Amino acid sequence: MSGGADPSSSEALLARLRRDTVWAGLALAAAALGLWPGQPARAAGVLGGLALIGLSYAGLRAGVDAALGLRMGAVSPAERPEIPADSPASGRSLGFVKFFTRHAILALGAYVMIARFELHPVAMLVGVTTPAIAAGIEFVRIVRARRTGSQSRSL
Amino acid sequence: MSTRRSFLSAFLMLLVAGLLSPVYAQEAAGATGTALVQWSIITAGFALAIAAAGGALGQGRAVSSATEAIARNPGAAGEIRGALILGLVLIESLVIYVLLISLILFFLKPFGG
């Protein structure tokens, strides 16, 4: 992360990561469906893993935004970063509820998917890996942008 | 926002419906589990406990460092927030791996039983 106090850059980073995660999950689900056409539980497992990590992300983000909103009460308005409009600035308590109950919801969701819906467990693990794939894509993107920037400066 | 909320509501309703439905793969109670099955269940419990402890330590350190950084430089809170959320999600994904593996050992019993 480069220095500076630009909240929109972090929001843009998170938006790119969200988008890459969803695309990676959909691509992996499509690949699973293409490789094993007779077993849709594998593709559904990837999507189930994606849903689990999405729930986790939503809970973490709500909690961090709520906590940040609490902290920002002690900071002068000029130094206060903009918290995105869709964050629970008005419903801070709901953000904390989401944060602290996320593990229970995750455990319930994972149990239902594995034991009741019988989604493929390894495919679910692959679905949970998608944020790491998105982070890898973002890392490559940053390295390439820096390389391009340094080349253009040297010219 | 409303789309996200309706998607979340539909997802939670699906989970509840799945919870209320009968267990499809339930087999007749046969012989008692072998020692391997028993040990795999014990291992799953310990693995989940260790993963939760490790994840909690990692997330605690991340939050501690982030709050310290925001206290030093409140103007950078926006950037720190993004890095914090990304780090927490990556740590959390490791805990979810172990949760899934534990659930596989608990309910699917890959070693028989």
Short mmCIF file of N, CA, C and O in Angstrom, two decimals, chain A residues 50-147:
data_model
loop_
_atom_site.label_atom_id
_atom_site.label_comp_id
_atom_site.label_asym_id
_atom_site.label_seq_id
_atom_site.Cartn_x
_atom_site.Cartn_y
_atom_site.Cartn_z
N LEU A 50 -17.73 -20.29 -2.21
CA LEU A 50 -17.73 -18.85 -2.51
C LEU A 50 -18.74 -18.12 -1.62
O LEU A 50 -18.46 -17.02 -1.11
N ALA A 51 -19.91 -18.74 -1.42
CA ALA A 51 -20.92 -18.12 -0.56
C ALA A 51 -20.43 -18.04 0.88
O ALA A 51 -20.66 -17.03 1.57
N LEU A 52 -19.72 -19.07 1.33
CA LEU A 52 -19.20 -19.05 2.71
C LEU A 52 -18.21 -17.91 2.90
O LEU A 52 -18.28 -17.16 3.89
N ILE A 53 -17.28 -17.79 1.95
CA ILE A 53 -16.27 -16.73 2.11
C ILE A 53 -16.93 -15.36 1.93
O ILE A 53 -16.51 -14.38 2.54
N GLY A 54 -18.00 -15.30 1.13
CA GLY A 54 -18.73 -14.04 0.98
C GLY A 54 -19.40 -13.62 2.29
O GLY A 54 -19.36 -12.45 2.67
N LEU A 55 -19.99 -14.61 2.98
CA LEU A 55 -20.60 -14.32 4.28
C LEU A 55 -19.55 -13.83 5.27
O LEU A 55 -19.77 -12.88 6.03
N SER A 56 -18.40 -14.50 5.25
CA SER A 56 -17.32 -14.13 6.15
C SER A 56 -16.86 -12.70 5.87
O SER A 56 -16.67 -11.90 6.79
N TYR A 57 -16.71 -12.39 4.58
CA TYR A 57 -16.27 -11.05 4.18
C TYR A 57 -17.28 -10.00 4.64
O TYR A 57 -16.89 -8.95 5.17
N ALA A 58 -18.57 -10.31 4.43
CA ALA A 58 -19.60 -9.33 4.80
C ALA A 58 -19.56 -9.06 6.31
O ALA A 58 -19.66 -7.90 6.74
N GLY A 59 -19.39 -10.13 7.10
CA GLY A 59 -19.34 -9.96 8.55
C GLY A 59 -18.12 -9.17 8.99
O GLY A 59 -18.22 -8.25 9.82
N LEU A 60 -16.97 -9.50 8.40
CA LEU A 60 -15.73 -8.80 8.77
C LEU A 60 -15.81 -7.33 8.38
O LEU A 60 -15.44 -6.44 9.16
N ARG A 61 -16.30 -7.07 7.19
CA ARG A 61 -16.36 -5.70 6.71
C ARG A 61 -17.32 -4.87 7.56
O ARG A 61 -17.01 -3.72 7.92
N ALA A 62 -18.46 -5.47 7.89
CA ALA A 62 -19.42 -4.74 8.72
C ALA A 62 -18.82 -4.43 10.08
O ALA A 62 -18.97 -3.31 10.60
N GLY A 63 -18.09 -5.41 10.65
CA GLY A 63 -17.48 -5.19 11.96
C GLY A 63 -16.40 -4.13 11.92
O GLY A 63 -16.33 -3.25 12.79
N VAL A 64 -15.54 -4.20 10.89
CA VAL A 64 -14.44 -3.22 10.78
C VAL A 64 -15.01 -1.82 10.56
O VAL A 64 -14.56 -0.85 11.19
N ASP A 65 -16.02 -1.72 9.69
CA ASP A 65 -16.60 -0.40 9.44
C ASP A 65 -17.28 0.15 10.69
O ASP A 65 -17.20 1.34 10.97
N ALA A 66 -17.94 -0.74 11.44
CA ALA A 66 -18.60 -0.28 12.67
C ALA A 66 -17.56 0.19 13.69
O ALA A 66 -17.72 1.23 14.32
N ALA A 67 -16.47 -0.61 13.82
CA ALA A 67 -15.42 -0.23 14.77
C ALA A 67 -14.75 1.06 14.34
O ALA A 67 -14.46 1.93 15.17
N LEU A 68 -14.51 1.19 13.05
CA LEU A 68 -13.88 2.40 12.52
C LEU A 68 -14.78 3.60 12.74
O LEU A 68 -14.31 4.69 13.07
N GLY A 69 -16.08 3.38 12.58
CA GLY A 69 -17.03 4.46 12.83
C GLY A 69 -17.01 4.91 14.28
O GLY A 69 -17.09 6.10 14.57
N LEU A 70 -16.83 3.94 15.20
CA LEU A 70 -16.73 4.30 16.62
C LEU A 70 -15.48 5.11 16.88
O LEU A 70 -15.50 6.11 17.57
N ARG A 71 -14.34 4.66 16.31
CA ARG A 71 -13.07 5.35 16.51
C ARG A 71 -13.12 6.76 15.95
O ARG A 71 -12.59 7.68 16.52
N MET A 72 -13.79 6.88 14.78
CA MET A 72 -13.78 8.16 14.10
C MET A 72 -14.54 9.23 14.88
O MET A 72 -14.41 10.40 14.60
N GLY A 73 -15.33 8.79 15.88
CA GLY A 73 -16.00 9.77 16.72
C GLY A 73 -15.01 10.65 17.47
O GLY A 73 -15.31 11.79 17.79
N ALA A 74 -13.80 10.10 17.71
CA ALA A 74 -12.79 10.85 18.47
C ALA A 74 -11.84 11.64 17.57
O ALA A 74 -10.93 12.28 18.04
N VAL A 75 -12.07 11.57 16.25
CA VAL A 75 -11.16 12.23 15.31
C VAL A 75 -11.83 13.46 14.75
O VAL A 75 -13.06 13.49 14.55
N SER A 76 -11.04 14.48 14.47
CA SER A 76 -11.63 15.71 13.93
C SER A 76 -12.21 15.45 12.54
O SER A 76 -11.69 14.63 11.80
N PRO A 77 -13.29 16.15 12.18
CA PRO A 77 -13.96 15.87 10.91
C PRO A 77 -13.03 16.03 9.70
O PRO A 77 -13.20 15.34 8.70
N ALA A 78 -12.04 16.92 9.80
CA ALA A 78 -11.15 17.13 8.66
C ALA A 78 -10.30 15.89 8.40
O ALA A 78 -9.98 15.57 7.25
N GLU A 79 -9.93 15.17 9.47
CA GLU A 79 -9.06 14.01 9.32
C GLU A 79 -9.84 12.71 9.13
O GLU A 79 -9.26 11.67 8.91
N ARG A 80 -11.16 12.83 9.23
CA ARG A 80 -11.99 11.63 9.22
C ARG A 80 -12.09 11.05 7.81
O ARG A 80 -12.41 11.80 6.88
N PRO A 81 -11.80 9.77 7.61
CA PRO A 81 -11.94 9.21 6.27
C PRO A 81 -13.41 8.98 5.94
O PRO A 81 -14.23 8.80 6.83
N GLU A 82 -13.67 8.97 4.65
CA GLU A 82 -15.05 8.71 4.22
C GLU A 82 -15.33 7.23 4.33
O GLU A 82 -14.65 6.42 3.72
N ILE A 83 -16.33 6.86 5.10
CA ILE A 83 -16.76 5.47 5.15
C ILE A 83 -17.83 5.32 4.07
O ILE A 83 -18.70 6.17 3.95
N PRO A 84 -17.73 4.26 3.24
CA PRO A 84 -18.65 4.14 2.12
C PRO A 84 -20.12 4.19 2.56
O PRO A 84 -20.46 3.80 3.68
N ALA A 85 -20.97 4.66 1.62
CA ALA A 85 -22.37 4.87 1.97
C ALA A 85 -23.08 3.58 2.34
O ALA A 85 -24.01 3.58 3.13
N ASP A 86 -22.61 2.43 1.75
CA ASP A 86 -23.32 1.19 2.04
C ASP A 86 -22.81 0.52 3.31
O ASP A 86 -23.23 -0.57 3.65
N SER A 87 -21.87 1.15 4.02
CA SER A 87 -21.40 0.56 5.26
C SER A 87 -22.38 0.92 6.38
O SER A 87 -23.10 1.91 6.28
N PRO A 88 -22.41 0.12 7.44
CA PRO A 88 -23.45 0.33 8.46
C PRO A 88 -23.11 1.46 9.42
O PRO A 88 -23.05 1.26 10.61
N ALA A 89 -22.86 2.65 8.86
CA ALA A 89 -22.54 3.77 9.75
C ALA A 89 -23.73 4.12 10.62
O ALA A 89 -23.57 4.49 11.77
N SER A 90 -24.94 3.98 10.06
CA SER A 90 -26.13 4.29 10.85
C SER A 90 -26.49 3.11 11.75
O SER A 90 -26.91 3.28 12.88
N GLY A 91 -26.31 1.91 11.26
CA GLY A 91 -26.64 0.74 12.07
C GLY A 91 -25.39 0.07 12.56
O GLY A 91 -25.06 -1.04 12.16
N ARG A 92 -24.67 0.77 13.42
CA ARG A 92 -23.38 0.26 13.89
C ARG A 92 -23.56 -1.04 14.68
O ARG A 92 -22.76 -1.96 14.57
N SER A 93 -24.63 -1.08 15.45
CA SER A 93 -24.83 -2.28 16.27
C SER A 93 -25.08 -3.49 15.39
O SER A 93 -24.61 -4.59 15.69
N LEU A 94 -25.76 -3.28 14.26
CA LEU A 94 -25.99 -4.38 13.32
C LEU A 94 -24.66 -4.89 12.76
O LEU A 94 -24.46 -6.09 12.58
N GLY A 95 -23.73 -3.95 12.53
CA GLY A 95 -22.40 -4.34 12.05
C GLY A 95 -21.69 -5.23 13.05
O GLY A 95 -21.09 -6.24 12.68
N PHE A 96 -21.79 -4.86 14.33
CA PHE A 96 -21.15 -5.69 15.36
C PHE A 96 -21.83 -7.05 15.48
O PHE A 96 -21.18 -8.06 15.71
N VAL A 97 -23.17 -7.04 15.32
CA VAL A 97 -23.89 -8.32 15.38
C VAL A 97 -23.42 -9.23 14.26
O VAL A 97 -23.14 -10.42 14.46
N LYS A 98 -23.30 -8.67 13.06
CA LYS A 98 -22.82 -9.46 11.92
C LYS A 98 -21.41 -10.00 12.19
O LYS A 98 -21.09 -11.14 11.88
N PHE A 99 -20.57 -9.13 12.77
CA PHE A 99 -19.18 -9.50 13.03
C PHE A 99 -19.09 -10.65 14.03
O PHE A 99 -18.35 -11.61 13.83
N PHE A 100 -19.85 -10.54 15.11
CA PHE A 100 -19.70 -11.53 16.18
C PHE A 100 -20.48 -12.82 15.94
O PHE A 100 -20.21 -13.82 16.59
N THR A 101 -21.46 -12.77 15.03
CA THR A 101 -22.23 -14.00 14.77
C THR A 101 -21.79 -14.71 13.50
O THR A 101 -22.39 -15.71 13.13
N ARG A 102 -20.74 -14.21 12.86
CA ARG A 102 -20.40 -14.77 11.55
C ARG A 102 -19.94 -16.22 11.65
O ARG A 102 -20.23 -17.02 10.77
N HIS A 103 -19.24 -16.57 12.73
CA HIS A 103 -18.76 -17.95 12.82
C HIS A 103 -19.91 -18.93 13.00
O HIS A 103 -19.88 -20.02 12.44
N ALA A 104 -20.93 -18.52 13.75
CA ALA A 104 -22.09 -19.39 13.93
C ALA A 104 -22.80 -19.60 12.59
O ALA A 104 -23.17 -20.73 12.23
N ILE A 105 -22.98 -18.50 11.85
CA ILE A 105 -23.65 -18.61 10.54
C ILE A 105 -22.81 -19.45 9.59
O ILE A 105 -23.33 -20.27 8.82
N LEU A 106 -21.48 -19.24 9.63
CA LEU A 106 -20.59 -20.02 8.76
C LEU A 106 -20.66 -21.51 9.08
O LEU A 106 -20.75 -22.35 8.18
N ALA A 107 -20.64 -21.83 10.36
CA ALA A 107 -20.69 -23.24 10.76
C ALA A 107 -22.01 -23.87 10.33
O ALA A 107 -22.05 -24.98 9.80
N LEU A 108 -23.10 -23.11 10.53
CA LEU A 108 -24.42 -23.62 10.12
C LEU A 108 -24.45 -23.83 8.60
O LEU A 108 -24.90 -24.88 8.11
N GLY A 109 -23.96 -22.82 7.87
CA GLY A 109 -23.96 -22.93 6.40
C GLY A 109 -23.13 -24.09 5.91
O GLY A 109 -23.55 -24.87 5.04
N ALA A 110 -21.94 -24.24 6.48
CA ALA A 110 -21.06 -25.33 6.05
C ALA A 110 -21.67 -26.68 6.39
O ALA A 110 -21.61 -27.63 5.58
N TYR A 111 -22.30 -26.77 7.56
CA TYR A 111 -22.94 -28.04 7.95
C TYR A 111 -24.06 -28.39 6.97
O TYR A 111 -24.15 -29.53 6.49
N VAL A 112 -24.91 -27.40 6.68
CA VAL A 112 -26.04 -27.67 5.77
C VAL A 112 -25.52 -28.08 4.39
O VAL A 112 -26.02 -29.03 3.78
N MET A 113 -24.50 -27.38 3.92
CA MET A 113 -23.99 -27.69 2.57
C MET A 113 -23.36 -29.08 2.51
O MET A 113 -23.55 -29.81 1.54
N ILE A 114 -22.59 -29.44 3.54
CA ILE A 114 -21.87 -30.72 3.49
C ILE A 114 -22.78 -31.88 3.87
O ILE A 114 -22.87 -32.88 3.17
N ALA A 115 -23.48 -31.75 5.00
CA ALA A 115 -24.21 -32.90 5.52
C ALA A 115 -25.60 -33.05 4.91
O ALA A 115 -26.09 -34.16 4.76
N ARG A 116 -26.25 -31.94 4.56
CA ARG A 116 -27.62 -32.04 4.06
C ARG A 116 -27.67 -31.99 2.54
O ARG A 116 -28.29 -32.81 1.91
N PHE A 117 -27.03 -30.96 1.96
CA PHE A 117 -27.09 -30.84 0.50
C PHE A 117 -26.05 -31.72 -0.19
O PHE A 117 -26.09 -31.86 -1.41
N GLU A 118 -25.13 -32.26 0.55
CA GLU A 118 -24.08 -33.16 0.02
C GLU A 118 -23.30 -32.53 -1.12
O GLU A 118 -23.07 -33.16 -2.16
N LEU A 119 -22.92 -31.28 -0.96
CA LEU A 119 -22.05 -30.65 -1.95
C LEU A 119 -20.67 -31.27 -1.82
O LEU A 119 -20.30 -31.79 -0.76
N HIS A 120 -19.91 -31.23 -2.90
CA HIS A 120 -18.60 -31.87 -2.89
C HIS A 120 -17.67 -31.09 -1.95
O HIS A 120 -17.43 -29.89 -2.16
N PRO A 121 -17.10 -31.75 -0.93
CA PRO A 121 -16.31 -31.00 0.06
C PRO A 121 -15.03 -30.40 -0.49
O PRO A 121 -14.66 -29.28 -0.13
N VAL A 122 -14.37 -31.13 -1.39
CA VAL A 122 -13.12 -30.57 -1.94
C VAL A 122 -13.44 -29.37 -2.82
O VAL A 122 -12.70 -28.37 -2.83
N ALA A 123 -14.55 -29.43 -3.55
CA ALA A 123 -14.96 -28.28 -4.36
C ALA A 123 -15.26 -27.08 -3.47
O ALA A 123 -14.97 -25.94 -3.83
N MET A 124 -15.81 -27.35 -2.28
CA MET A 124 -16.07 -26.24 -1.35
C MET A 124 -14.75 -25.62 -0.88
O MET A 124 -14.64 -24.40 -0.75
N LEU A 125 -13.75 -26.47 -0.64
CA LEU A 125 -12.44 -25.93 -0.26
C LEU A 125 -11.88 -25.05 -1.38
O LEU A 125 -11.30 -24.00 -1.13
N VAL A 126 -12.07 -25.52 -2.62
CA VAL A 126 -11.61 -24.71 -3.77
C VAL A 126 -12.35 -23.38 -3.81
O VAL A 126 -11.76 -22.33 -4.05
N GLY A 127 -13.66 -23.42 -3.52
CA GLY A 127 -14.44 -22.17 -3.51
C GLY A 127 -13.95 -21.20 -2.45
O GLY A 127 -13.92 -20.00 -2.68
N VAL A 128 -13.54 -21.75 -1.30
CA VAL A 128 -13.05 -20.87 -0.22
C VAL A 128 -11.69 -20.26 -0.60
O VAL A 128 -11.32 -19.21 -0.09
N THR A 129 -10.97 -20.91 -1.51
CA THR A 129 -9.64 -20.42 -1.91
C THR A 129 -9.72 -19.19 -2.81
O THR A 129 -8.71 -18.51 -3.00
N THR A 130 -10.91 -18.89 -3.35
CA THR A 130 -10.99 -17.83 -4.36
C THR A 130 -10.48 -16.45 -3.91
O THR A 130 -9.89 -15.76 -4.75
N PRO A 131 -10.64 -16.02 -2.65
CA PRO A 131 -10.05 -14.72 -2.28
C PRO A 131 -8.53 -14.72 -2.40
O PRO A 131 -7.93 -13.70 -2.75
N ALA A 132 -7.91 -15.88 -2.10
CA ALA A 132 -6.45 -15.95 -2.25
C ALA A 132 -6.07 -15.83 -3.73
O ALA A 132 -5.07 -15.18 -4.07
N ILE A 133 -6.88 -16.44 -4.60
CA ILE A 133 -6.62 -16.31 -6.04
C ILE A 133 -6.76 -14.84 -6.45
O ILE A 133 -5.93 -14.30 -7.18
N ALA A 134 -7.83 -14.19 -5.94
CA ALA A 134 -8.04 -12.78 -6.27
C ALA A 134 -6.90 -11.91 -5.75
O ALA A 134 -6.45 -10.99 -6.43
N ALA A 135 -6.40 -12.23 -4.54
CA ALA A 135 -5.27 -11.47 -4.00
C ALA A 135 -4.03 -11.68 -4.87
O ALA A 135 -3.26 -10.74 -5.09
N GLY A 136 -3.84 -12.90 -5.36
CA GLY A 136 -2.71 -13.17 -6.25
C GLY A 136 -2.82 -12.38 -7.54
O GLY A 136 -1.83 -11.81 -8.02
N ILE A 137 -4.04 -12.33 -8.10
CA ILE A 137 -4.26 -11.56 -9.33
C ILE A 137 -3.95 -10.08 -9.07
O ILE A 137 -3.30 -9.41 -9.88
N GLU A 138 -4.39 -9.57 -7.91
CA GLU A 138 -4.16 -8.17 -7.58
C GLU A 138 -2.67 -7.90 -7.40
O GLU A 138 -2.17 -6.85 -7.82
N PHE A 139 -1.98 -8.87 -6.78
CA PHE A 139 -0.52 -8.71 -6.60
C PHE A 139 0.17 -8.60 -7.94
O PHE A 139 1.01 -7.71 -8.16
N VAL A 140 -0.20 -9.50 -8.86
CA VAL A 140 0.41 -9.46 -10.21
C VAL A 140 0.08 -8.13 -10.88
O VAL A 140 0.96 -7.52 -11.53
N ARG A 141 -1.14 -7.66 -10.70
CA ARG A 141 -1.56 -6.39 -11.31
C ARG A 141 -0.71 -5.23 -10.77
O ARG A 141 -0.25 -4.38 -11.54
N ILE A 142 -0.48 -5.22 -9.44
CA ILE A 142 0.31 -4.14 -8.84
C ILE A 142 1.75 -4.19 -9.33
O ILE A 142 2.35 -3.18 -9.69
N VAL A 143 2.32 -5.41 -9.37
CA VAL A 143 3.72 -5.56 -9.83
C VAL A 143 3.84 -5.09 -11.28
O VAL A 143 4.78 -4.37 -11.63
N ARG A 144 2.88 -5.47 -12.11
CA ARG A 144 2.94 -5.07 -13.51
C ARG A 144 2.80 -3.56 -13.65
O ARG A 144 3.48 -2.93 -14.46
N ALA A 145 1.91 -2.97 -12.84
CA ALA A 145 1.72 -1.51 -12.92
C ALA A 145 2.98 -0.78 -12.48
O ALA A 145 3.39 0.21 -13.09
N ARG A 146 3.65 -1.31 -11.44
CA ARG A 146 4.89 -0.68 -10.98
C ARG A 146 5.99 -0.80 -12.02
O ARG A 146 6.76 0.13 -12.26
N ARG A 147 6.05 -1.99 -12.64
CA ARG A 147 7.07 -2.22 -13.67
C ARG A 147 6.84 -1.26 -14.85
O ARG A 147 7.76 -0.63 -15.34
#
